[in-house]
Amino acid sequence: MVEHAWLIPLLPLLAYAAQVFFGRALGAYTAWVGVVLLAAGAALSLGVLAQVLGGAAAAASFPWLKIGDLTFAMGFRVGPLEAAMLAMVTVVSLMVEIYSIGYLHGDAKYNRFFANVNLFVASMLGVVLADNFLLFFACWEIMGLCSYLLIGHWYEDLDNARAATKSFLVTRLGDIGLLIGIFVTFWHAHSLNFADINQSAASWGAGAATLAALLIFTGAVGKSAQVPLHVWLPDAMAGPTPVSALIHAATMVAAGVFLVARTYPVFEASGTALQVVAWVGGLTALLAATMATVQVDIKKMLAYSTMSQLGYMMLGLGVFGYAAALFHLLSHAFFKALLFLGSGSVIHAAGGEQNMHRMGGLRRKLPWTTVTFVIGGLALAGIPPLSGYFSKDEVLLAAFRANPALFWIGVATAGLTAYYVMRGIWLTFFGEPRDAHLYAHAHESPAVMVGPLLVLAVPAVFFGWLGSPQLGHALQHFIALPGEAEPAADRFAAAATIAMAFAGLALGLAIYAGGRPALRRDLIRALRPLYVLFKQKWYFDHLALGLTGLGLGLAQVVGALDRYVVDGVVNGLAWLTGAVGQLVRRAAVGDAQAYMLTMAGAVLVGLAVYLGMGG
Amino acid sequence: MYDFTGILPELALAAGSLLLLLLAVAPGGRRAGAAAATAALTLAAALALLPAAAHAGHGAVLGGMVVLDGFGTFFRAVLIGAALVVVLTGARYVAARGLAAPEFYALLLMAVAGADFMAVAGDVISFYVGLETLSLASYGLAGFLAGERFSMEAALKYFLNGAVASALLLFGLSLVFGLAGTTSLAGIAAALAGGAWGGAAGTVPAVALVFVLAGLGFKVAAAPFHLWAPDVYEGAPTPVTAFLSLVSKGAALAAIVRVVAVGLGPLHADWQLALAVLSALTMTVGNVSALWQKNVKRLLAYSSVAHAGYVLAGIAVGTALGLQAVLFYILAYLFMNLGAFGVVMALSGQGEGETLEDLAGLARRSPWLAALLALFALSLLGLPWTAGFMGKLLLFQATVSSHMTWLALFIAVNTGISAYYYFLLIRQMYLRPAKSAAPVRADAWLAAGLAVAAAGVLLLGIFPQSFLEWSQLAAFMPLP
């Protein structure tokens, strides 16, 4: 089965083709085509995973292009990490597609939505399986295109269209770096195959490895919404919520982390690059968590939380916690998809309202959503024994062993995370209803939406156990790089992490559960500067705007150059051609004669040149 | 007694052509459908006979008139295949516009036979006879829209200019004959290498080269010998335009390799410079002129001038890699140009205009045609994952590895210039409102032709390897 893993991306691609070509004929069944094919893909992925667990692996490629003595091969590779990713991506996207049947019910662009989602899933699976940068980059770009199309799904609203464009442009900025990085890599490795690149990375020299790694990392920063290219992710919440769950929480944004893992030996060859990865990740984790604490929009809160968790993963990679970071990637995918789908259920119930301050008390109306959201939230907060606890603990342990400063940043982030999770849960589901009208019309979502929530709640609880110390870190051993050392456990680090998580929960409870708005007002007044800083998102959007202004200024200079110099030359040439044409036209009576005259002139010029050279 | 197996496809084409002329006087034989079917079957038969012909021998046969090699086989397959697709896709146009079908297809088959001889010529005589067969038939084809002023004018212009070009070419060839004392291309190369009349350093060989290049430059529409092309492409019936831009141009490019790169091989230093300059000039003039075109056929005419310029760059390099790039590029050009003209044929076949404005809103009227034309335009531009990109990549590799980086830069800059008008096409179709809501329909054959072209563009772009190997085999021929 494992040697047929390349079929897995083709299944959603087939669904995409069917939906594009026969969408009208399929009508309401269009979604089920994707669901059935994705279910087959998930089954195949689980089969592959089972075989890989038994020690199987597969790789195959064919020479795609030979120019001179250069050969480019195309192919796929399935090892432990790929198998685990395949299973995660297919299961999550299957759940999201089933959920979307309910969420998008009655949408005018129903068919188009499912087609784009399937194309996205196919390209994400391509990213996972690709054994070379060429295929990887092509899939990576298609993924970006799908993200753009899906964020702008309701493009009739200009804000959504603008958000889509912003996300496209910002991630493209990172991709330019990645593309240059690919060239640099090729320059040194003479191959675009990951295996060749990783094998030779150590021999490039530290400078070259640093350059290549940092450029590759630029692409990851854009895709995984790391500081400072994170500004697109909160805006991307303009897309339908299932899209946020799939693309902007579980899969595409994690692809940046996956990219760093994929080329990890290049980063290892350059100590500097790993340091950069660790610090960018740590800062992103902390900054995003602070911003999440002041969000009123339930989806934006989750978006900042995603950024923060992606920061953890980068941090883990940066402190040699390769297996820990990928463990967190996988466990995060499940509980964050669950949280997003849960928020979608809430928004669905609340008639499109996303402001948590207008909710409250919804637990009585949405029992299933409440239970699953709380499970996901506690997993995110890192409360044992849910899955987020184990994976986050592993990342922090790696940081503790490598860099105390980053460890404390991570611990602080853990506290903030627990605090905003509690805040969000309480504002949404507990207390008294704050909007009577909204509350009166709220209703639990249909089974097709609740079902996926229940399914995803299972890994949100149990997945982490696979990597727990009690089970001997089985998952980490499975996905680890050969020869990767496991950081020794530390009771102090574990205690600090757990204590911080509970402290955050308690603080959230203390501030919000009492239902005393006066207390909150006093707190905000006392912490005014911090509150404003977080609310203004650390002024990153202003910075981006300023940079855009600078960029626009530069663009104007270049534009002027283009207009007056380049265009001048082009226009001048054209004018010259036209003028010569006119001249010849006037000189001769008819066109045909003019053409012959030109030919004769050209022959004379040619003769003059050669005779001149000869003489 | 000669063995004619080597030219069976061409004999089949000639026979088919004569059969069509007989059919024209037979009762009921004037029906357009019957004539198109006869022509298509003839071309299919020629294609089927090609393997037998290719294996009939290796090297010079028929008294040295014909050379059988991979290069010739490649071009014969490409030329006959392109003509077949043109016949099939153009059938509805020919019928709807009331063209005299039997004569039309008879001339077309004759032209293909001539083109084939140019690709396999081992002798100046067989090359020249092939060229004139192709040319005379083409003049007729260009004027086939009887009673339409532009068509008549196109034919006349083409003929007059063509006659001058033929004269230039003949003068050059006669000088060559005078130098070498033989009409065999291999013999000419040997004589020049042996130092006849000063060999490569002599003045007379250089003069001959200028005249030969002028004559052949006319056929491939290389600047400044291209001025006829836009007029003729615009005025001629659209299937003929497609035919001229594919078969006629392809045969002329093959002939440049045969006559100049091989026959005049010892003059390598001279023709390399001349071809490189011609190439740079041609791509630049073609692209810059295309910027201001309002008529789609004229625009595509200038675009195909520019593409001839790209191909000439590969010939100018003169290495095996360059030749491989040339062959791959011609194959790519065939598919994307066939596709682009096919879409125009769908428009003009149902009496729609051929200006850029007539393309407005095509995406809404006929989403499939619009998507296909967009694909062909992107490939002509050279975007990744299309045939055009692979072709340009190979040309780049060939020019750079032969230290002609300046020519590679010309290709790059020209690609940038051409982006403007290719995107103009796409913008018209997708971002401009349609004037009418009536869909543009393609008949089954045209649709099949477009599908073949699209498949070719994507296959060459995504899975280039097997085509590369084919072109590599075909490019294996004696080079200086």
CSV table of N, CA and C in Angstrom, one decimal, chain B residues 50 52 71-72 88 94-95 106 129 149-150 191 270-271 301-302 309 320-321 342 347 367 408 413 423 458:
chain,number,residue,atom,x,y,z
B,50,LEU,N,5.1,7.0,-43.1
B,50,LEU,CA,6.4,7.6,-42.7
B,50,LEU,C,7.4,6.7,-42.1
B,52,ALA,N,7.8,3.5,-42.5
B,52,ALA,CA,8.4,2.7,-43.6
B,52,ALA,C,9.4,3.5,-44.3
B,71,PHE,N,16.5,13.8,-38.2
B,71,PHE,CA,16.0,15.2,-38.4
B,71,PHE,C,14.9,15.3,-39.4
B,72,GLY,N,15.1,14.7,-40.6
B,72,GLY,CA,14.1,14.7,-41.6
B,72,GLY,C,12.8,14.1,-41.2
B,88,LEU,N,-8.4,19.3,-40.6
B,88,LEU,CA,-9.6,18.9,-39.8
B,88,LEU,C,-10.2,20.1,-39.1
B,94,VAL,N,-13.8,26.2,-44.3
B,94,VAL,CA,-13.8,26.1,-45.7
B,94,VAL,C,-15.2,25.9,-46.3
B,95,ALA,N,-16.0,25.1,-45.6
B,95,ALA,CA,-17.3,24.8,-46.1
B,95,ALA,C,-18.2,26.1,-45.9
B,106,ALA,N,-6.3,20.3,-52.8
B,106,ALA,CA,-5.3,19.8,-53.7
B,106,ALA,C,-4.0,20.6,-53.6
B,129,VAL,N,13.3,22.8,-55.6
B,129,VAL,CA,12.1,22.4,-56.2
B,129,VAL,C,11.0,22.3,-55.1
B,149,ARG,N,-11.3,41.4,-51.3
B,149,ARG,CA,-10.2,42.3,-51.7
B,149,ARG,C,-8.9,41.9,-50.9
B,150,PHE,N,-9.0,41.8,-49.6
B,150,PHE,CA,-7.8,41.6,-48.8
B,150,PHE,C,-7.1,40.3,-49.2
B,191,ALA,N,33.6,20.9,-50.3
B,191,ALA,CA,34.4,21.8,-51.2
B,191,ALA,C,34.9,23.0,-50.4
B,270,ASP,N,30.8,33.0,-40.1
B,270,ASP,CA,30.0,34.0,-40.8
B,270,ASP,C,28.5,33.9,-40.5
B,271,TRP,N,28.0,32.6,-40.7
B,271,TRP,CA,26.6,32.6,-40.6
B,271,TRP,C,26.1,32.6,-39.1
B,301,ALA,N,0.4,37.1,-36.2
B,301,ALA,CA,1.4,37.1,-37.2
B,301,ALA,C,2.7,37.7,-36.7
B,302,TYR,N,2.6,38.8,-36.0
B,302,TYR,CA,3.8,39.4,-35.5
B,302,TYR,C,4.4,38.5,-34.4
B,309,GLY,N,12.2,34.3,-34.5
B,309,GLY,CA,13.4,34.8,-34.0
B,309,GLY,C,14.0,34.0,-32.9
B,320,ALA,N,24.8,20.8,-30.9
B,320,ALA,CA,23.8,19.8,-30.8
B,320,ALA,C,22.7,20.2,-29.8
B,321,LEU,N,23.1,20.8,-28.7
B,321,LEU,CA,22.1,21.3,-27.7
B,321,LEU,C,21.2,22.4,-28.3
B,342,GLY,N,-6.7,28.1,-33.9
B,342,GLY,CA,-7.9,27.4,-33.9
B,342,GLY,C,-9.1,28.2,-33.2
B,347,LEU,N,-14.0,31.7,-34.2
B,347,LEU,CA,-14.7,33.0,-34.3
B,347,LEU,C,-15.0,33.4,-35.7
B,367,PRO,N,-16.8,29.9,-22.2
B,367,PRO,CA,-15.7,29.8,-21.2
B,367,PRO,C,-14.6,28.9,-21.6
B,408,ALA,N,20.7,35.3,-25.2
B,408,ALA,CA,19.8,34.9,-24.1
B,408,ALA,C,19.1,36.1,-23.5
B,413,VAL,N,14.5,39.8,-22.5
B,413,VAL,CA,13.8,41.1,-22.6
B,413,VAL,C,12.6,41.0,-23.5
B,423,PHE,N,-1.1,39.3,-22.4
B,423,PHE,CA,-2.0,39.6,-21.4
B,423,PHE,C,-3.2,40.5,-21.9
B,458,LEU,N,0.4,21.2,-22.6
B,458,LEU,CA,0.6,20.8,-21.2
B,458,LEU,C,1.6,19.6,-21.1
